[in-house]
mmCIF file of C-alpha atoms and ligand atoms in Angstrom:
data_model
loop_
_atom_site.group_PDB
_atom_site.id
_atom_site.type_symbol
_atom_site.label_atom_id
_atom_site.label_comp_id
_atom_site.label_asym_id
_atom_site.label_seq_id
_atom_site.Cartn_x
_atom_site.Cartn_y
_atom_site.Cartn_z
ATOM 1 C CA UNK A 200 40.098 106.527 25.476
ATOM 2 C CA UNK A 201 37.887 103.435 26.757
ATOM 3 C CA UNK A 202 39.666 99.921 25.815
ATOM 4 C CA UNK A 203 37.471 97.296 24.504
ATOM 5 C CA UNK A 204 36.329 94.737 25.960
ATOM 6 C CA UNK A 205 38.082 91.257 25.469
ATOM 7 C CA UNK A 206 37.239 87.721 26.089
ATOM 8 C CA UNK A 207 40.524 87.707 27.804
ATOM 9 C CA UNK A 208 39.748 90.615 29.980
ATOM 10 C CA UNK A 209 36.679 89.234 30.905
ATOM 11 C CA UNK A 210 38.107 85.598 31.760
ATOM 12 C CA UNK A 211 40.551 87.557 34.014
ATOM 13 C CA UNK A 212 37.480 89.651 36.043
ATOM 14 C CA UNK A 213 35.451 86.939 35.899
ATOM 15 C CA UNK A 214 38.359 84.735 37.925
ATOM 16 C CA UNK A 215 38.210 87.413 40.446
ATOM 17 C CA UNK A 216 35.068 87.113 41.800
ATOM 18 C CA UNK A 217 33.871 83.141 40.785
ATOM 19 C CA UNK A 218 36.588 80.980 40.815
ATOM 20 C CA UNK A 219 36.316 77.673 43.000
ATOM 21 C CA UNK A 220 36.876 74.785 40.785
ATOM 22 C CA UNK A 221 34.991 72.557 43.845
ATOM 23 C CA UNK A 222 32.286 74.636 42.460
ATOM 24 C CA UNK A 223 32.046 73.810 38.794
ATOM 25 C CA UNK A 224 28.567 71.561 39.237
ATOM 26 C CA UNK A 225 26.798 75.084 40.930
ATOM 27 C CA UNK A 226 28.124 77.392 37.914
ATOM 28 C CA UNK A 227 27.397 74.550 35.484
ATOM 29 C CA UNK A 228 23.649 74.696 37.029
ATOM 30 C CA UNK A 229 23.748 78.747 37.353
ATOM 31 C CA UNK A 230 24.498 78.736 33.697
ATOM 32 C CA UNK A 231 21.896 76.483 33.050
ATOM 33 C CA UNK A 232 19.697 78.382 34.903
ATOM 34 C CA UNK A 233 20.279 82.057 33.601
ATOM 35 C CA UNK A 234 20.013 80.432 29.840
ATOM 36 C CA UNK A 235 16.670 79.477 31.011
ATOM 37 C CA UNK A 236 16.077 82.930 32.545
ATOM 38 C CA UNK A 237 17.166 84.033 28.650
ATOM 39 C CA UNK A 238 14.740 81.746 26.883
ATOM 40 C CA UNK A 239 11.306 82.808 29.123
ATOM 41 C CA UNK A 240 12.176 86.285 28.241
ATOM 42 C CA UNK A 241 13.136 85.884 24.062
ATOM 43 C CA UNK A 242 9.756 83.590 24.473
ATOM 44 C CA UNK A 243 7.714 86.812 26.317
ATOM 45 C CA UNK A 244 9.478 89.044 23.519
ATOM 46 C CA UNK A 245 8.256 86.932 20.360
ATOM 47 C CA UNK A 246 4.768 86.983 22.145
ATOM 48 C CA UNK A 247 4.772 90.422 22.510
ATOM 49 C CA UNK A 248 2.367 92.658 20.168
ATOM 50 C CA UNK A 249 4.404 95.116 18.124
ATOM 51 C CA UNK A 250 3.688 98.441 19.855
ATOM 52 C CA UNK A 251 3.508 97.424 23.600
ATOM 53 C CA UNK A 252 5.023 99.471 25.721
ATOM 54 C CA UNK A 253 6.243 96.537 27.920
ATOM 55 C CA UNK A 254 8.875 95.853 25.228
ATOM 56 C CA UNK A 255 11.635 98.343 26.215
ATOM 57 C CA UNK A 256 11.189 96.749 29.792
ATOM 58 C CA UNK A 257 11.704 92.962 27.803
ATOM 59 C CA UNK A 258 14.542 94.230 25.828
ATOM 60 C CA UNK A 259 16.571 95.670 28.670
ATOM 61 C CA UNK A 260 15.846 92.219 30.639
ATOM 62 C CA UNK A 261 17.013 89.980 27.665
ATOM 63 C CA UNK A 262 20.114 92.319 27.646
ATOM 64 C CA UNK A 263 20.515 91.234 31.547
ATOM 65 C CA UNK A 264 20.041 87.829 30.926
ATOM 66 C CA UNK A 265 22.521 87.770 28.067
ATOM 67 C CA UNK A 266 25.137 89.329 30.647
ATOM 68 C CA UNK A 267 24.584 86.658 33.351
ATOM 69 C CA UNK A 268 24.844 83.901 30.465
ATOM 70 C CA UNK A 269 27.809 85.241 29.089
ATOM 71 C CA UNK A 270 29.041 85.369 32.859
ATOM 72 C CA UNK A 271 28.639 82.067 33.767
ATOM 73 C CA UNK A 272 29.971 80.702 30.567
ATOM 74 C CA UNK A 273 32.983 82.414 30.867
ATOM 75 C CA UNK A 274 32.655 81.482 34.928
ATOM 76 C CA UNK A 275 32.633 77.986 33.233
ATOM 77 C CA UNK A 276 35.473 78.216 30.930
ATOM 78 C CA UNK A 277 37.705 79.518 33.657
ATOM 79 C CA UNK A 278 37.316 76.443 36.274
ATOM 80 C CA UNK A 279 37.687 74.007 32.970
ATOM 81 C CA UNK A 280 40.943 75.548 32.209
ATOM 82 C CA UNK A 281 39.499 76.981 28.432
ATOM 83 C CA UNK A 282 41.019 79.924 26.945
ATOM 84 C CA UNK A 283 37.680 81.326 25.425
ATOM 85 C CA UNK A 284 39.547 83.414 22.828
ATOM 86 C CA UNK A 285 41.514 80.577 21.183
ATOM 87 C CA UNK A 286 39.025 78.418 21.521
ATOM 88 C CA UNK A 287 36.346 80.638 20.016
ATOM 89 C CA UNK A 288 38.940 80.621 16.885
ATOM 90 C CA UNK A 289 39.805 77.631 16.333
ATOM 91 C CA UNK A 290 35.369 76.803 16.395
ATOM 92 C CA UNK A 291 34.632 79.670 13.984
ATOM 93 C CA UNK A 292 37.838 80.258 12.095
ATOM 94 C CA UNK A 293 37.303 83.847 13.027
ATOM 95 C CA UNK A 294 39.928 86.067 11.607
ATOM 96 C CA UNK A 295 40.374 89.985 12.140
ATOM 97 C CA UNK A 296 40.284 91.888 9.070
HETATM 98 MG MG1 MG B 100 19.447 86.151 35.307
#
């Protein structure tokens, strides 16, 4: 059976690969950059007539883009020593029902 997918899990894989906490100006300006990557492509979508065929195309980008956000962020959290879980939490008073 496939496990989920968990903020811990992905702090652990993300550590893995991007890790270098000399580096934590270049992720902080990756992440700024792919959240800009994010924005021209929600803007392209919300110009977009209904019916164009270009959408799917936009859609599967703004997935992408949502995936290298959520990457750097947790790239981010990792060199700043935040447990993304706990701190997600303690924000949103999220509870598991
Ligand atoms: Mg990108």
């Amino acid at each position: 059976m496939k496990q989920p997918v968990t903020l811990e899990k992905l702090q652990k894989f993300v550590s893995k690969r991007d890790n270098k906490k000399s580096k934590k100006n270049d992720y902080f300006l990756k992440f700024i950059e792919e959240v800009g990557e994010l924005s021209e492509m929600i803007n392209k979508d919300r110009k977009m007539n209904p019916g164009d065929e270009r959408m799917k195309a936009i859609k599967h980008t703004i997935d992408e883009e949502m995936a290298d956000v959520l990457y750097y962020l947790v790239v981010l959290a990792n060199v700043n020593d935040v447990n993304l879980e706990e701190a997600f939490i303690r924000k949103t008073e999220y509870r598991d029902r």
